[in-house]
Coordinates of C-alpha atoms in Angstrom, one line a residue:
M115 CA 0.0 0.0 0.1
T116 CA 1.1 3.7 -0.5
S117 CA 1.2 6.2 2.2
G118 CA -1.5 8.2 0.4
C119 CA -5.1 7.3 0.0
V120 CA -6.6 3.8 -0.1
L121 CA -10.0 3.3 -1.9
V122 CA -12.1 0.7 -0.4
L123 CA -14.7 -0.9 -2.7
P124 CA -17.2 -3.1 -0.8
C125 CA -18.4 -5.7 -3.5
R126 CA -20.7 -8.6 -3.9
D127 CA -21.1 -9.9 -7.5
E128 CA -19.5 -6.8 -9.1
E129 CA -17.4 -8.5 -11.7
A130 CA -19.1 -6.6 -14.6
A131 CA -18.7 -3.2 -12.9
L132 CA -15.1 -3.6 -11.8
T133 CA -13.8 -4.2 -15.4
G134 CA -14.9 -0.8 -16.4
L135 CA -14.4 0.9 -12.9
L136 CA -11.0 0.0 -11.8
P137 CA -9.0 1.3 -14.8
R138 CA -10.6 4.7 -14.1
I139 CA -9.4 5.1 -10.6
P140 CA -7.2 8.2 -10.5
A141 CA -3.4 7.9 -10.1
G142 CA -2.3 8.0 -6.5
F143 CA -5.1 5.7 -5.0
S144 CA -4.4 2.2 -4.2
V145 CA -7.5 0.0 -4.2
V146 CA -8.8 -2.5 -1.7
V147 CA -11.7 -4.6 -3.0
V148 CA -13.6 -6.3 -0.4
D149 CA -15.3 -9.5 -1.7
N150 CA -18.4 -9.9 0.6
G151 CA -19.5 -13.4 -0.6
S152 CA -19.5 -13.0 -4.4
A153 CA -20.6 -15.9 -6.6
D154 CA -19.0 -14.5 -9.6
G155 CA -15.4 -13.6 -10.6
T156 CA -15.2 -10.3 -8.6
A157 CA -12.1 -11.3 -6.7
D158 CA -10.2 -12.6 -9.9
V159 CA -11.1 -9.5 -11.9
A160 CA -9.9 -7.3 -9.0
R161 CA -6.6 -9.0 -8.7
D162 CA -6.1 -9.0 -12.5
L163 CA -6.6 -5.2 -12.6
G164 CA -4.2 -4.5 -9.7
A165 CA -6.4 -4.3 -6.7
T166 CA -5.8 -5.9 -3.4
V167 CA -8.5 -8.4 -2.5
V168 CA -9.9 -9.0 1.1
H169 CA -12.5 -11.6 1.6
E170 CA -15.1 -10.8 4.3
P171 CA -17.4 -13.8 5.0
V172 CA -19.8 -12.0 7.2
P173 CA -22.5 -10.6 5.1
G174 CA -23.4 -6.9 5.3
Y175 CA -22.3 -3.5 4.0
G176 CA -20.7 -2.4 7.3
A177 CA -18.9 -5.7 7.7
A178 CA -17.3 -5.1 4.1
V179 CA -16.5 -1.5 4.8
H180 CA -14.9 -2.3 8.1
A181 CA -12.8 -5.1 6.7
G182 CA -11.6 -2.7 4.0
L183 CA -10.7 -0.1 6.7
V184 CA -8.7 -2.5 8.7
A185 CA -6.8 -3.8 5.6
A186 CA -6.1 -0.3 4.3
T187 CA -2.7 1.3 5.5
G188 CA -2.7 4.7 4.0
E189 CA -3.0 7.9 5.9
Y190 CA -6.4 8.6 4.2
V191 CA -9.2 6.3 3.2
A192 CA -12.0 6.6 0.7
F193 CA -15.1 4.6 0.1
M194 CA -17.6 4.2 -2.5
D195 CA -19.8 1.5 -4.2
G196 CA -18.1 -0.8 -6.6
D197 CA -21.1 -0.9 -9.0
G198 CA -20.1 1.9 -11.4
S199 CA -22.6 4.3 -10.2
F200 CA -20.0 6.9 -9.1
D201 CA -17.1 8.4 -11.1
P202 CA -14.0 7.8 -9.1
V203 CA -12.7 11.3 -10.4
D204 CA -15.1 12.8 -7.9
L205 CA -13.0 11.5 -5.2
L206 CA -10.2 14.0 -5.9
P207 CA -11.9 17.2 -4.5
L208 CA -13.1 15.2 -1.5
L209 CA -9.6 14.1 -0.8
D210 CA -8.3 17.6 -1.3
D211 CA -10.9 18.8 1.2
V212 CA -9.5 16.5 4.0
R213 CA -5.8 16.9 3.1
A214 CA -6.1 20.7 3.1
G215 CA -7.7 20.7 6.5
R216 CA -11.0 22.1 5.4
A217 CA -12.8 18.8 6.5
D218 CA -12.5 15.9 8.8
L219 CA -15.0 14.0 6.6
A220 CA -15.7 14.8 3.0
V221 CA -18.9 13.4 1.5
G222 CA -20.7 13.3 -1.8
R223 CA -24.3 14.4 -2.3
R224 CA -25.8 12.2 -5.1
R225 CA -27.2 14.1 -8.1
P226 CA -28.8 11.6 -10.6
V227 CA -27.6 12.1 -14.2
R228 CA -31.1 11.2 -15.4
R229 CA -34.6 10.2 -14.3
G230 CA -34.9 6.7 -12.9
V231 CA -31.3 6.3 -11.7
W232 CA -32.3 6.8 -8.0
P233 CA -35.7 4.9 -7.5
W234 CA -38.4 6.8 -5.6
H235 CA -38.5 4.3 -2.7
A236 CA -34.7 4.5 -2.2
R237 CA -34.5 8.3 -2.3
L238 CA -37.5 8.6 0.1
G239 CA -35.9 6.3 2.6
N240 CA -32.5 8.3 2.3
N241 CA -34.4 11.6 2.6
L242 CA -36.3 10.6 5.8
V243 CA -33.2 9.5 7.6
V244 CA -31.2 12.6 6.6
W245 CA -34.1 14.8 7.8
W246 CA -34.1 13.1 11.1
L247 CA -30.3 13.5 11.5
R248 CA -30.4 17.1 10.5
R249 CA -33.3 17.8 12.7
R250 CA -32.1 15.7 15.7
I251 CA -28.4 16.4 15.9
G252 CA -27.7 19.2 13.5
M253 CA -26.0 17.1 10.9
A254 CA -24.6 19.1 8.0
A255 CA -25.0 16.7 5.1
H256 CA -28.0 16.1 2.8
D257 CA -27.2 12.5 1.8
I258 CA -25.9 9.5 3.8
A259 CA -22.3 9.7 2.6
P260 CA -22.4 7.0 -0.2
I261 CA -19.0 8.2 -1.2
R262 CA -16.6 9.7 1.4
V263 CA -13.0 10.4 2.4
C264 CA -11.5 10.8 5.8
R265 CA -8.3 10.1 7.7
R266 CA -8.0 6.4 8.5
D267 CA -6.8 6.7 12.1
A268 CA -9.7 9.1 12.8
L269 CA -12.3 6.8 11.4
L270 CA -10.9 3.8 13.5
G271 CA -11.1 6.0 16.5
L272 CA -14.8 6.8 15.8
D273 CA -15.5 3.1 16.4
V274 CA -18.5 2.6 14.1
Q275 CA -20.1 -0.7 15.2
D276 CA -22.9 -1.3 12.7
R277 CA -22.1 -4.1 10.3
R278 CA -25.1 -3.8 8.0
F279 CA -26.7 -1.1 6.0
G280 CA -26.9 1.2 9.0
Y281 CA -23.1 1.8 9.0
P282 CA -23.1 5.2 7.2
V283 CA -25.9 6.4 9.3
E284 CA -24.1 5.5 12.5
L285 CA -20.9 7.0 10.9
L286 CA -22.6 10.4 10.3
Q287 CA -24.2 10.3 13.9
K288 CA -20.7 9.7 15.6
A289 CA -18.9 12.1 13.4
T290 CA -21.5 14.9 14.2
D291 CA -21.4 14.2 17.9
A292 CA -17.6 14.2 17.8
G293 CA -17.7 17.7 16.3
W294 CA -16.0 16.6 13.0
R295 CA -16.1 19.2 10.2
V296 CA -18.1 17.8 7.3
V297 CA -17.8 19.1 3.8
E298 CA -20.3 18.0 1.2
R299 CA -19.9 18.1 -2.6
D300 CA -22.3 17.2 -5.4
V301 CA -21.3 14.0 -7.2
A302 CA -22.9 12.6 -10.4
Y303 CA -24.9 9.5 -9.7
H304 CA -25.0 7.1 -12.8
P305 CA -26.9 4.0 -13.6
R306 CA -25.2 0.8 -12.3
A307 CA -23.0 -1.0 -14.7
A308 CA -24.8 -3.4 -17.0
G309 CA -25.0 -7.0 -15.6
T310 CA -25.2 -5.8 -11.9
R311 CA -28.1 -5.3 -9.7
S312 CA -28.4 -3.2 -6.4
K313 CA -28.8 -5.0 -3.2
V314 CA -30.7 -2.0 -1.8
S315 CA -32.3 0.4 -4.3
G316 CA -33.0 -2.3 -6.9
S317 CA -36.3 -3.2 -5.2
V318 CA -38.7 -2.0 -2.6
K319 CA -37.9 -5.1 -0.4
G320 CA -34.2 -4.1 -0.5
T321 CA -34.9 -0.6 0.3
A322 CA -37.2 -1.7 3.2
R323 CA -34.4 -4.0 4.6
A324 CA -31.9 -1.0 4.4
A325 CA -34.4 1.4 6.1
H326 CA -34.9 -1.2 8.9
D327 CA -31.1 -1.1 9.5
F328 CA -31.0 2.8 9.2
W329 CA -33.8 3.3 11.9
G330 CA -32.3 0.6 14.0
V331 CA -29.2 2.8 14.4
L332 CA -31.2 5.9 15.1
R333 CA -33.1 4.5 18.1

């Protein structure tokens, strides 16, 4: 690993997305792909394209993210989905915000590139959680940090415990309570790569499962 920024990509069955995504990672980032129980060639594709692969057998977004955080050894760490819905170039201004001392946590606010990219049920669930956090604890962000950058040691010290979909909600809660400076930037939100399917927003059932995890953290 480099001493710079490590990008963690939690993945499950993202072989089709990684073939197009990994070659577009900006120079200076090393990549950790966390294979969270894939049944396809996710791990092989990631290795072939130069990423470090970590296997996390415990299912769940938070479990995969934490495994990647532990495996990363750079001073800075970045996270985004490995499904091709984000442009990795958008990580650069977020990393610059943290490196320059303007933010302890730099996050992206999704801006869909066209109608239908962000299904209504997924957007509704996200907006309700964000509204609650902004109202209850004065959180600055308008999204649940689907793409984010911070210092690795600081994130480990925050001790986020959720290992399911509630991880980003707990992260934002703890970061706000700890007085972290949060900077939010708009990021383009694209359709997932062909041949992949969302575990959350791809269905009302998936969104409901994620919402259950979100609200479990908020209790």
